[in-house]
């Protein structure tokens, strides 16, 4: 059976669908996914209109008006907030304080109703004679479009094409298959997939370092010690397991055992520490393939930038984005103890031989990472107990103590700024999990932060403030008071899949998948009142837009 569809209706809907998917069309390699989703949305929209018109012409016209309103609302919300339209976002629109909460006018619901009415009237007045569409063809197009979209995403995800996660977040009305099902379906045909192919470097090493116009008044040298997976909880309970870290801080003005990491995984936290940006900007920075953050700025101001790494920071292109042009020294092999020893010895040699040139040196220790101070080569994977984790923290602390003792005369003489922190914490089966990147609880996101020669400057409450803290220490405009809520991002490949927004006496957690923002319970099972959800959503949306 054939039904008559108006060119007016078809044209309006297709134009709106194109506008809705346009933000996801900027990535050329992922264009197939965007086009497939546009075709799928077009087919299902026209098929629904066909069904409605078979029942009654007026039903089809009203449904057309509803489709127009939904698509316009999706486009508007996406442009203003970077989110997709869902129940929570719609709830923000309908709240009395919508303008203050999320930046959308109170007139938005009224405008949507007006769009439904106007579209309905215009469609009803159009001539009936128009394009004839076969319902069978429309249903076939839905199936083909859905299959093509899911297959395109599955292949792009399987081969870890850069930008695929960003495209997924930007596509409207898109829900992807779970990675487990993708791997189960494609592995028999395409071979085994690496455990995390997204971590494989994709940026060329000869990427040019951009110049910067920022001038640094005070050319102080900086020693930045980053210890992987060291949580603050154990040091709070027993300061004796890390006496050197505690000694570095000396007092409450120079030591914090309550700093929040930017994320619960290394690549996001390293990015935020060295750029001051939310991890939501990581995928875009990686796709642009341009060095960013402190490294190019300091190099442009005459600094020698170097690193000593217990494990290579090449994964996720961390080194290319954040250490471009640096003099890097990476431990070749050996036990965790041997590799951390290498970091200490190399750092001492580099800094002692530096001369008068200001330097920025990163000492990256990995001994407290799972399997926690492994005495065998990595493939042995021995250890992994709570006791071995705390022993690994002590071993790491001894390395830090040895490093600073050897360099103490130079640190004092040259007023070198020393920062010691961790990229994230660790779960030790407190909630049934071991490791990190699984929850935004305190075990995984609260880390130590100690400073030597930091003066009276207030310590940052979050790793997102470390960049501004360092800039203040170098004489660049001092950062404003750190009183804003803290944002912690849940680990994923290129774009965080969840957030925790932490106020002085409140917390709100959100799931962020496929571009939808939805409130969820916190790790302790609490769900805050609606007013706090709205306040947190407003701050989070503004922060994401700024990135």
Short mmCIF file of C-alpha atoms in Angstrom, two decimals:
data_model
loop_
_atom_site.label_atom_id
_atom_site.label_comp_id
_atom_site.label_asym_id
_atom_site.label_seq_id
_atom_site.Cartn_x
_atom_site.Cartn_y
_atom_site.Cartn_z
CA UNK A 1 0.00 0.00 0.00
CA UNK A 2 1.23 3.49 -0.84
CA UNK A 3 0.64 6.64 1.18
CA UNK A 4 1.07 10.24 0.14
CA UNK A 5 3.64 12.29 1.97
CA UNK A 6 4.09 16.05 1.69
CA UNK A 7 7.33 17.40 0.28
CA UNK A 8 7.00 20.11 2.91
CA UNK A 9 7.04 17.59 5.75
CA UNK A 10 9.82 15.49 4.22
CA UNK A 11 12.00 18.52 3.52
CA UNK A 12 11.60 20.04 6.99
CA UNK A 13 12.31 16.77 8.80
CA UNK A 14 15.35 15.87 6.70
CA UNK A 15 16.79 19.37 7.13
CA UNK A 16 16.37 19.18 10.91
CA UNK A 17 17.94 15.71 11.05
CA UNK A 18 20.95 16.98 9.10
CA UNK A 19 21.31 19.89 11.53
CA UNK A 20 21.03 17.50 14.48
CA UNK A 21 23.84 15.21 13.28
CA UNK A 22 26.04 18.03 11.96
CA UNK A 23 28.16 18.39 15.16
CA UNK A 24 29.26 14.77 14.72
CA UNK A 25 30.20 15.21 11.05
CA UNK A 26 33.48 17.04 11.67
CA UNK A 27 35.56 13.88 11.94
CA UNK A 28 36.22 12.57 8.41
CA UNK A 29 37.12 9.01 9.41
CA UNK A 30 33.87 8.73 11.35
CA UNK A 31 31.69 10.32 8.67
CA UNK A 32 30.27 6.91 7.69
CA UNK A 33 28.86 6.53 11.20
CA UNK A 34 27.29 9.99 11.07
CA UNK A 35 25.72 9.43 7.64
CA UNK A 36 24.36 6.01 8.66
CA UNK A 37 22.73 7.48 11.76
CA UNK A 38 21.19 10.29 9.68
CA UNK A 39 19.73 7.76 7.24
CA UNK A 40 18.40 5.64 10.11
CA UNK A 41 16.71 8.64 11.77
CA UNK A 42 15.23 9.72 8.42
CA UNK A 43 13.83 6.27 7.73
CA UNK A 44 12.29 5.74 11.15
CA UNK A 45 10.79 9.25 11.17
CA UNK A 46 9.12 8.82 7.78
CA UNK A 47 7.93 5.32 8.67
CA UNK A 48 6.26 6.59 11.85
CA UNK A 49 4.53 9.31 9.86
CA UNK A 50 3.35 6.66 7.41
CA UNK A 51 1.80 4.59 10.17
CA UNK A 52 0.14 7.63 11.68
CA UNK A 53 -1.31 8.75 8.35
CA UNK A 54 -2.74 5.29 7.73
CA UNK A 55 -4.71 5.68 10.90
CA UNK A 56 -5.79 9.27 10.27
CA UNK A 57 -4.39 12.17 8.28
CA UNK A 58 -4.63 14.51 11.27
CA UNK A 59 -2.63 12.02 13.38
CA UNK A 60 0.17 12.17 10.85
CA UNK A 61 0.11 15.96 10.85
CA UNK A 62 0.22 16.14 14.67
CA UNK A 63 3.06 13.60 14.78
CA UNK A 64 4.95 15.73 12.26
CA UNK A 65 4.62 18.72 14.60
CA UNK A 66 5.91 16.65 17.53
CA UNK A 67 8.90 15.44 15.51
CA UNK A 68 9.74 19.02 14.56
CA UNK A 69 9.57 20.14 18.20
CA UNK A 70 11.75 17.23 19.41
CA UNK A 71 14.39 17.82 16.73
CA UNK A 72 14.46 21.58 17.33
CA UNK A 73 14.75 20.97 21.08
CA UNK A 74 17.60 18.49 20.51
CA UNK A 75 19.46 20.93 18.26
CA UNK A 76 18.97 23.80 20.71
CA UNK A 77 20.01 21.83 23.80
CA UNK A 78 23.03 20.40 21.99
CA UNK A 79 24.22 23.81 20.82
CA UNK A 80 23.77 25.48 24.20
CA UNK A 81 24.89 22.73 26.56
CA UNK A 82 26.76 20.09 24.53
CA UNK A 83 24.24 17.51 25.81
CA UNK A 84 21.45 15.57 24.17
CA UNK A 85 17.78 15.86 25.02
CA UNK A 86 16.66 13.34 27.63
CA UNK A 87 14.37 13.23 30.64
CA UNK A 88 16.84 14.96 32.95
CA UNK A 89 17.60 17.77 30.49
CA UNK A 90 13.89 18.16 29.80
CA UNK A 91 13.35 18.38 33.54
CA UNK A 92 15.85 21.24 33.65
CA UNK A 93 13.89 22.99 30.92
CA UNK A 94 10.66 22.71 32.86
CA UNK A 95 12.07 23.86 36.19
CA UNK A 96 11.13 27.28 37.49
CA UNK A 97 14.78 28.33 37.60
CA UNK A 98 15.68 26.90 34.21
CA UNK A 99 17.52 29.98 33.03
CA UNK A 100 19.75 30.06 36.10
CA UNK A 101 20.17 26.28 36.20
CA UNK A 102 21.29 25.54 32.69
CA UNK A 103 21.24 28.76 30.72
CA UNK A 104 18.00 28.06 28.82
CA UNK A 105 15.13 30.50 28.79
CA UNK A 106 11.85 29.83 30.55
CA UNK A 107 10.26 30.43 27.16
CA UNK A 108 11.74 27.21 25.80
CA UNK A 109 8.72 24.99 26.63
CA UNK A 110 6.37 27.63 25.22
CA UNK A 111 8.43 27.88 22.03
CA UNK A 112 8.32 24.09 21.60
CA UNK A 113 4.53 24.09 21.97
CA UNK A 114 4.32 26.93 19.47
CA UNK A 115 6.47 24.96 17.03
CA UNK A 116 4.14 21.98 17.33
CA UNK A 117 1.12 24.18 16.64
CA UNK A 118 2.64 26.08 13.71
CA UNK A 119 4.10 22.94 12.11
CA UNK A 120 0.78 21.14 12.49
CA UNK A 121 -1.18 23.96 10.88
CA UNK A 122 1.27 24.38 8.01
CA UNK A 123 1.39 20.65 7.33
CA UNK A 124 -2.40 20.37 7.49
CA UNK A 125 -2.81 23.14 4.94
CA UNK A 126 -0.39 21.64 2.45
CA UNK A 127 -1.87 19.90 -0.60
CA UNK A 128 -2.39 16.19 -0.16
CA UNK A 129 -0.76 15.32 -3.48
CA UNK A 130 2.91 14.74 -2.92
CA UNK A 131 5.55 12.02 -2.77
CA UNK A 132 4.40 8.41 -2.64
CA UNK A 133 6.39 6.25 -0.23
CA UNK A 134 6.23 2.51 0.17
CA UNK A 135 5.85 1.44 3.78
CA UNK A 136 7.78 -1.73 3.04
CA UNK A 137 10.69 0.31 1.70
CA UNK A 138 10.66 2.54 4.78
CA UNK A 139 10.77 -0.47 7.11
CA UNK A 140 13.63 -1.97 5.11
CA UNK A 141 15.49 1.34 5.32
CA UNK A 142 15.10 1.31 9.12
CA UNK A 143 16.63 -2.14 9.39
CA UNK A 144 19.46 -1.34 6.97
CA UNK A 145 20.13 2.04 8.62
CA UNK A 146 20.24 0.56 12.12
CA UNK A 147 22.50 -2.29 11.00
CA UNK A 148 24.81 0.07 9.09
CA UNK A 149 25.08 2.47 12.03
CA UNK A 150 25.87 -0.23 14.57
CA UNK A 151 28.30 -1.96 12.20
CA UNK A 152 30.09 1.31 11.41
CA UNK A 153 30.46 2.09 15.11
CA UNK A 154 31.52 -1.48 15.93
CA UNK A 155 34.30 -1.44 13.31
CA UNK A 156 35.51 2.04 14.29
CA UNK A 157 35.52 1.04 17.95
CA UNK A 158 37.16 -2.34 17.30
CA UNK A 159 40.06 -0.68 15.48
CA UNK A 160 40.15 2.23 17.96
CA UNK A 161 39.82 4.93 15.31
CA UNK A 162 40.64 8.29 16.96
CA UNK A 163 37.57 10.41 17.56
CA UNK A 164 35.03 7.57 17.49
CA UNK A 165 34.09 8.11 21.15
CA UNK A 166 33.67 11.83 20.57
CA UNK A 167 31.45 11.11 17.55
CA UNK A 168 29.41 8.70 19.64
CA UNK A 169 28.82 11.42 22.25
CA UNK A 170 27.72 13.94 19.62
CA UNK A 171 25.36 11.73 17.60
CA UNK A 172 21.71 12.38 18.51
CA UNK A 173 19.43 9.49 19.55
CA UNK A 174 22.28 7.00 19.28
CA UNK A 175 22.94 4.08 21.61
CA UNK A 176 25.97 1.91 20.95
CA UNK A 177 26.43 -1.77 21.54
CA UNK A 178 28.40 -2.72 24.64
CA UNK A 179 32.14 -3.26 23.95
CA UNK A 180 31.85 -6.86 25.16
CA UNK A 181 29.30 -7.69 22.47
CA UNK A 182 31.32 -5.86 19.81
CA UNK A 183 34.43 -7.88 20.60
CA UNK A 184 32.50 -11.17 20.75
CA UNK A 185 30.90 -10.48 17.37
CA UNK A 186 33.95 -9.26 15.44
CA UNK A 187 36.88 -11.17 16.95
CA UNK A 188 36.11 -14.45 15.10
CA UNK A 189 36.37 -12.57 11.77
CA UNK A 190 38.96 -9.86 12.48
CA UNK A 191 41.18 -11.64 14.97
CA UNK A 192 41.86 -11.00 18.63
CA UNK A 193 41.66 -7.39 19.71
CA UNK A 194 44.33 -5.92 22.02
CA UNK A 195 43.15 -5.31 25.57
CA UNK A 196 43.02 -1.54 25.04
CA UNK A 197 43.89 -0.48 21.48
CA UNK A 198 42.85 3.11 22.27
CA UNK A 199 46.02 3.45 24.35
CA UNK A 200 48.23 2.80 21.32
CA UNK A 201 50.00 6.01 20.22
CA UNK A 202 48.60 7.47 17.00
CA UNK A 203 50.24 10.92 16.85
CA UNK A 204 53.42 11.31 14.82
CA UNK A 205 56.49 12.03 16.89
CA UNK A 206 57.54 14.90 14.57
CA UNK A 207 54.47 16.95 15.46
CA UNK A 208 55.46 20.61 15.62
CA UNK A 209 55.35 22.35 18.97
CA UNK A 210 53.26 25.54 18.75
CA UNK A 211 54.69 28.79 20.03
CA UNK A 212 53.10 30.66 22.88
CA UNK A 213 52.92 34.34 23.73
CA UNK A 214 52.80 33.83 27.52
CA UNK A 215 55.87 35.25 29.23
CA UNK A 216 57.06 33.85 32.56
CA UNK A 217 58.46 36.49 34.95
CA UNK A 218 60.04 34.13 37.51
CA UNK A 219 62.08 31.36 35.87
CA UNK A 220 62.01 28.93 38.80
CA UNK A 221 62.96 25.33 38.23
CA UNK A 222 60.31 22.70 38.95
CA UNK A 223 60.61 19.07 40.04
CA UNK A 224 57.25 17.36 39.57
CA UNK A 225 57.06 13.90 41.17
CA UNK A 226 54.08 11.78 40.08
CA UNK A 227 53.58 8.44 41.81
CA UNK A 228 51.07 6.18 40.10
CA UNK A 229 48.11 4.82 42.09
CA UNK A 230 48.97 6.23 45.54
CA UNK A 231 45.81 7.02 47.48
CA UNK A 232 45.73 9.32 50.49
CA UNK A 233 43.61 7.03 52.66
CA UNK A 234 46.46 4.81 53.85
CA UNK A 235 48.70 7.77 54.66
CA UNK A 236 45.89 9.37 56.66
CA UNK A 237 45.42 6.17 58.63
CA UNK A 238 49.14 5.59 59.09
CA UNK A 239 51.50 8.49 58.24
CA UNK A 240 54.40 6.19 59.03
CA UNK A 241 54.06 4.35 55.72
CA UNK A 242 55.08 7.53 53.82
CA UNK A 243 57.23 9.61 56.20
CA UNK A 244 59.11 11.40 53.43
CA UNK A 245 55.97 12.63 51.67
CA UNK A 246 54.62 13.82 55.00
CA UNK A 247 57.95 15.48 55.80
CA UNK A 248 58.01 17.30 52.45
CA UNK A 249 54.77 19.04 53.29
CA UNK A 250 55.98 19.83 56.79
CA UNK A 251 52.65 21.40 57.79
CA UNK A 252 49.08 21.88 56.69
CA UNK A 253 50.07 24.76 54.40
CA UNK A 254 52.27 22.49 52.26
CA UNK A 255 50.62 19.08 52.55
CA UNK A 256 47.14 17.96 51.60
CA UNK A 257 45.84 14.45 52.06
CA UNK A 258 42.47 15.45 50.66
CA UNK A 259 43.25 16.54 47.11
CA UNK A 260 40.92 15.19 44.44
CA UNK A 261 42.42 13.76 41.30
CA UNK A 262 40.94 14.94 38.01
CA UNK A 263 40.02 11.36 37.18
CA UNK A 264 40.54 7.78 38.28
CA UNK A 265 42.97 6.89 35.48
CA UNK A 266 46.38 8.11 34.36
CA UNK A 267 45.84 9.64 30.90
CA UNK A 268 42.95 11.86 32.01
CA UNK A 269 44.64 12.97 35.23
CA UNK A 270 48.00 13.69 33.59
CA UNK A 271 46.22 15.73 30.93
CA UNK A 272 44.36 17.80 33.53
CA UNK A 273 47.39 18.34 35.77
CA UNK A 274 49.52 19.68 32.92
CA UNK A 275 46.84 21.68 31.09
CA UNK A 276 44.31 22.75 33.74
CA UNK A 277 41.52 21.43 31.51
CA UNK A 278 38.80 18.89 32.18
CA UNK A 279 39.39 15.44 30.66
CA UNK A 280 36.45 16.22 28.34
CA UNK A 281 39.03 18.09 26.23
CA UNK A 282 41.44 15.15 26.02
CA UNK A 283 39.94 13.48 22.95
CA UNK A 284 39.87 16.73 21.00
CA UNK A 285 43.45 17.55 21.98
CA UNK A 286 44.59 14.11 20.87
CA UNK A 287 42.74 14.45 17.58
CA UNK A 288 44.32 17.86 16.93
CA UNK A 289 47.73 16.23 17.53
CA UNK A 290 49.17 19.46 18.91
CA UNK A 291 51.33 19.59 22.06
CA UNK A 292 49.55 21.45 24.81
CA UNK A 293 49.83 22.56 28.41
CA UNK A 294 52.94 23.42 30.42
CA UNK A 295 55.58 21.84 28.17
CA UNK A 296 55.35 24.10 25.09
CA UNK A 297 54.87 27.14 27.32
CA UNK A 298 57.96 26.44 29.40
CA UNK A 299 60.08 25.50 26.39
CA UNK A 300 59.14 28.79 24.73
CA UNK A 301 60.43 30.53 27.85
CA UNK A 302 63.82 28.84 27.77
CA UNK A 303 63.19 25.88 30.06
CA UNK A 304 64.84 22.50 29.72
CA UNK A 305 62.01 19.94 29.91
CA UNK A 306 62.83 16.36 30.83
CA UNK A 307 61.35 13.21 32.33
CA UNK A 308 62.39 9.96 33.98
CA UNK A 309 59.72 7.30 33.53
CA UNK A 310 59.40 3.95 35.25
CA UNK A 311 57.02 2.97 32.44
CA UNK A 312 56.80 4.80 29.14
CA UNK A 313 54.18 7.54 29.02
CA UNK A 314 53.60 6.86 25.32
CA UNK A 315 50.19 5.26 25.85
CA UNK A 316 47.24 7.42 24.84
CA UNK A 317 49.86 9.77 23.32
CA UNK A 318 50.46 11.31 26.75
CA UNK A 319 54.12 11.94 25.98
CA UNK A 320 53.44 13.48 22.56
CA UNK A 321 50.71 15.77 23.84
CA UNK A 322 52.26 16.74 27.17
CA UNK A 323 56.01 16.11 26.81
CA UNK A 324 56.67 17.11 23.20
CA UNK A 325 60.31 18.06 22.74
CA UNK A 326 61.21 16.83 26.22
CA UNK A 327 64.39 14.92 27.00
CA UNK A 328 62.81 11.63 28.00
CA UNK A 329 64.48 8.75 29.84
CA UNK A 330 62.47 5.52 30.14
CA UNK A 331 63.36 2.42 32.15
CA UNK A 332 63.93 -0.45 29.75
CA UNK A 333 62.82 -3.41 31.86
CA UNK A 334 63.14 -5.06 35.23
CA UNK A 335 61.11 -5.28 38.40
CA UNK A 336 59.03 -2.42 39.72
CA UNK A 337 61.76 -1.79 42.28
CA UNK A 338 64.47 -1.60 39.60
CA UNK A 339 62.43 0.71 37.39
CA UNK A 340 61.66 3.09 40.25
CA UNK A 341 65.35 3.07 41.19
CA UNK A 342 66.07 4.11 37.61
CA UNK A 343 63.71 7.08 37.94
CA UNK A 344 65.45 8.28 41.09
CA UNK A 345 69.00 7.84 39.77
CA UNK A 346 68.21 9.42 36.41
CA UNK A 347 66.43 12.37 37.97
CA UNK A 348 69.36 13.05 40.30
CA UNK A 349 71.86 12.94 37.44
CA UNK A 350 69.78 15.18 35.16
CA UNK A 351 69.13 17.85 37.76
CA UNK A 352 72.69 17.89 39.10
CA UNK A 353 74.06 18.34 35.59
CA UNK A 354 71.51 20.93 34.52
CA UNK A 355 73.65 24.03 35.05
CA UNK A 356 72.01 27.44 35.26
CA UNK A 357 69.18 26.84 32.80
CA UNK A 358 65.71 26.60 34.44
CA UNK A 359 64.22 23.13 34.17
CA UNK A 360 60.89 21.34 34.41
CA UNK A 361 61.44 17.69 35.26
CA UNK A 362 58.85 14.95 35.75
CA UNK A 363 59.81 11.92 37.84
CA UNK A 364 57.16 9.26 37.16
CA UNK A 365 57.12 6.30 39.55
CA UNK A 366 55.03 3.20 38.96
CA UNK A 367 55.81 0.84 41.84
CA UNK A 368 52.49 1.35 43.63
CA UNK A 369 50.52 0.38 40.53
CA UNK A 370 49.03 -3.11 40.42
CA UNK A 371 50.50 -5.63 41.17
CA UNK A 372 52.00 -3.38 43.87
CA UNK A 373 55.74 -3.60 44.12
CA UNK A 374 56.09 -6.76 42.08
CA UNK A 375 59.50 -8.29 42.75
CA UNK A 376 59.32 -10.22 39.47
CA UNK A 377 59.24 -8.84 35.90
CA UNK A 378 55.86 -7.41 34.90
CA UNK A 379 54.59 -10.57 33.29
CA UNK A 380 54.89 -12.37 36.62
CA UNK A 381 52.02 -10.39 38.16
CA UNK A 382 52.76 -11.48 41.70
CA UNK A 383 51.53 -9.42 44.64
CA UNK A 384 48.17 -7.70 44.45
CA UNK A 385 47.28 -7.77 48.14
CA UNK A 386 46.45 -4.92 50.51
CA UNK A 387 49.67 -5.62 52.41
CA UNK A 388 51.81 -5.53 49.27
CA UNK A 389 50.11 -2.28 48.20
CA UNK A 390 51.05 -0.55 51.44
CA UNK A 391 54.56 -1.96 51.20
CA UNK A 392 54.77 -0.52 47.68
CA UNK A 393 53.76 2.92 49.00
CA UNK A 394 56.55 2.71 51.57
CA UNK A 395 59.06 1.63 48.90
CA UNK A 396 57.92 4.51 46.71
CA UNK A 397 58.22 6.93 49.62
CA UNK A 398 61.79 5.77 50.19
CA UNK A 399 62.62 6.55 46.55
CA UNK A 400 61.16 10.04 46.96
CA UNK A 401 63.18 10.49 50.14
CA UNK A 402 66.37 9.38 48.41
CA UNK A 403 65.67 11.73 45.51
CA UNK A 404 65.11 14.80 47.67
CA UNK A 405 67.96 14.05 50.07
CA UNK A 406 70.41 13.87 47.18
CA UNK A 407 69.11 17.11 45.68
CA UNK A 408 68.49 18.98 48.94
CA UNK A 409 71.44 21.40 48.65
CA UNK A 410 70.44 22.36 45.11
CA UNK A 411 66.73 22.58 45.99
CA UNK A 412 67.45 24.96 48.83
CA UNK A 413 70.07 27.00 46.97
CA UNK A 414 67.99 27.53 43.81
CA UNK A 415 64.56 27.63 45.50
CA UNK A 416 63.38 24.78 43.28
CA UNK A 417 59.64 24.18 43.43
CA UNK A 418 59.01 20.53 44.34
CA UNK A 419 55.57 18.97 43.91
CA UNK A 420 54.80 15.38 44.90
CA UNK A 421 51.41 13.86 44.08
CA UNK A 422 49.69 10.88 42.47
CA UNK A 423 47.63 10.56 39.32
CA UNK A 424 44.80 8.71 41.09
CA UNK A 425 44.07 6.38 43.97
CA UNK A 426 43.27 2.70 44.23
CA UNK A 427 40.53 0.36 45.41
CA UNK A 428 41.55 -2.53 47.64
CA UNK A 429 38.29 -4.49 47.58
CA UNK A 430 36.49 -1.86 49.71
CA UNK A 431 33.52 -2.10 47.33
CA UNK A 432 34.33 -5.43 45.75
CA UNK A 433 36.81 -3.98 43.25
CA UNK A 434 40.58 -3.92 43.13
CA UNK A 435 42.40 -1.37 41.01
CA UNK A 436 41.03 1.89 39.63
CA UNK A 437 39.01 3.40 36.74
CA UNK A 438 35.83 1.78 38.06
CA UNK A 439 34.35 4.24 40.58
CA UNK A 440 34.59 7.88 41.65
CA UNK A 441 34.85 6.98 45.33
CA UNK A 442 37.41 8.52 47.66
CA UNK A 443 39.69 5.49 47.49
CA UNK A 444 40.22 6.04 43.76
CA UNK A 445 40.13 9.84 43.63
CA UNK A 446 41.64 11.32 46.83
CA UNK A 447 45.43 11.57 46.63
CA UNK A 448 48.34 13.17 48.54
CA UNK A 449 49.71 16.54 47.41
CA UNK A 450 52.91 17.87 48.99
CA UNK A 451 54.88 20.98 48.09
CA UNK A 452 58.38 22.18 48.95
CA UNK A 453 59.27 25.86 48.51
CA UNK A 454 55.69 26.76 47.69
CA UNK A 455 55.56 29.75 50.02
CA UNK A 456 52.21 30.82 51.39
CA UNK A 457 50.15 30.11 48.26
CA UNK A 458 47.05 28.05 49.00
CA UNK A 459 47.25 24.46 47.76
CA UNK A 460 44.85 23.48 44.99
CA UNK A 461 41.93 21.35 46.13
CA UNK A 462 41.87 19.46 42.85
CA UNK A 463 44.37 18.44 40.20
CA UNK A 464 42.53 20.79 37.85
CA UNK A 465 44.11 23.60 39.86
CA UNK A 466 47.72 22.41 39.63
CA UNK A 467 48.37 24.19 36.33
CA UNK A 468 47.21 27.54 37.75
CA UNK A 469 49.13 26.87 40.97
CA UNK A 470 52.37 26.40 39.02
CA UNK A 471 51.66 29.49 36.93
CA UNK A 472 51.20 31.49 40.12
CA UNK A 473 54.52 30.18 41.44
CA UNK A 474 56.20 31.38 38.24
CA UNK A 475 54.83 34.87 38.58
CA UNK A 476 52.04 34.58 36.02
CA UNK A 477 48.72 36.03 37.23
CA UNK A 478 47.92 34.28 40.51
CA UNK A 479 44.87 31.99 40.30
CA UNK A 480 41.64 33.14 41.95
CA UNK A 481 40.48 31.60 45.20
CA UNK A 482 39.72 27.92 44.70
CA UNK A 483 36.13 27.89 45.99
CA UNK A 484 34.27 26.39 43.04
CA UNK A 485 32.85 22.87 43.15
CA UNK A 486 35.30 20.12 42.23
CA UNK A 487 34.66 18.01 39.12
CA UNK A 488 36.02 14.46 38.99
CA UNK A 489 35.73 12.53 35.71
CA UNK A 490 35.23 8.80 35.38
CA UNK A 491 37.72 7.01 33.18
CA UNK A 492 37.01 5.99 29.61
CA UNK A 493 38.95 5.91 26.36
CA UNK A 494 38.71 9.44 24.97
CA UNK A 495 35.74 11.08 26.70
CA UNK A 496 34.71 10.60 30.36
CA UNK A 497 31.60 8.47 30.86
CA UNK A 498 30.61 9.98 34.20
CA UNK A 499 31.25 12.82 36.62
CA UNK A 500 31.10 13.67 40.30
CA UNK A 501 30.52 17.32 41.20
CA UNK A 502 31.65 18.02 44.77
CA UNK A 503 30.58 21.09 46.71
CA UNK A 504 31.61 22.09 50.22
CA UNK A 505 28.85 20.00 51.82
CA UNK A 506 27.14 18.25 48.93
CA UNK A 507 27.84 15.86 46.06
CA UNK A 508 26.05 15.01 42.82
CA UNK A 509 27.03 12.18 40.47
CA UNK A 510 26.13 11.92 36.79
CA UNK A 511 26.31 9.27 34.11
CA UNK A 512 27.54 10.67 30.79
CA UNK A 513 27.05 8.16 28.00
CA UNK A 514 26.13 8.71 24.35
CA UNK A 515 25.93 12.44 25.07
CA UNK A 516 23.18 12.04 27.68
CA UNK A 517 23.63 13.42 31.19
CA UNK A 518 21.68 11.57 33.89
CA UNK A 519 21.88 11.80 37.70
CA UNK A 520 22.92 8.59 39.47
CA UNK A 521 23.55 7.59 43.06
CA UNK A 522 26.96 8.35 44.55
CA UNK A 523 29.34 5.49 45.49
CA UNK A 524 27.84 5.48 49.01
CA UNK A 525 24.33 5.07 47.59
CA UNK A 526 23.05 8.63 48.15
CA UNK A 527 21.01 10.58 45.59
CA UNK A 528 20.98 14.32 46.32
CA UNK A 529 17.82 16.46 46.26
CA UNK A 530 16.69 17.87 42.93
CA UNK A 531 17.92 21.37 43.83
CA UNK A 532 21.48 20.09 44.28
CA UNK A 533 21.27 18.09 41.06
CA UNK A 534 20.29 21.25 39.20
CA UNK A 535 23.08 23.31 40.79
CA UNK A 536 25.65 20.64 39.98
CA UNK A 537 24.35 20.19 36.42
CA UNK A 538 24.60 23.94 35.78
CA UNK A 539 28.21 24.09 36.94
CA UNK A 540 29.15 20.90 35.07
CA UNK A 541 27.56 22.03 31.79
CA UNK A 542 29.30 25.41 31.99
CA UNK A 543 32.65 23.72 32.67
CA UNK A 544 32.23 21.30 29.74
CA UNK A 545 31.30 24.15 27.41
CA UNK A 546 34.38 26.14 28.45
CA UNK A 547 36.55 23.16 27.48
#
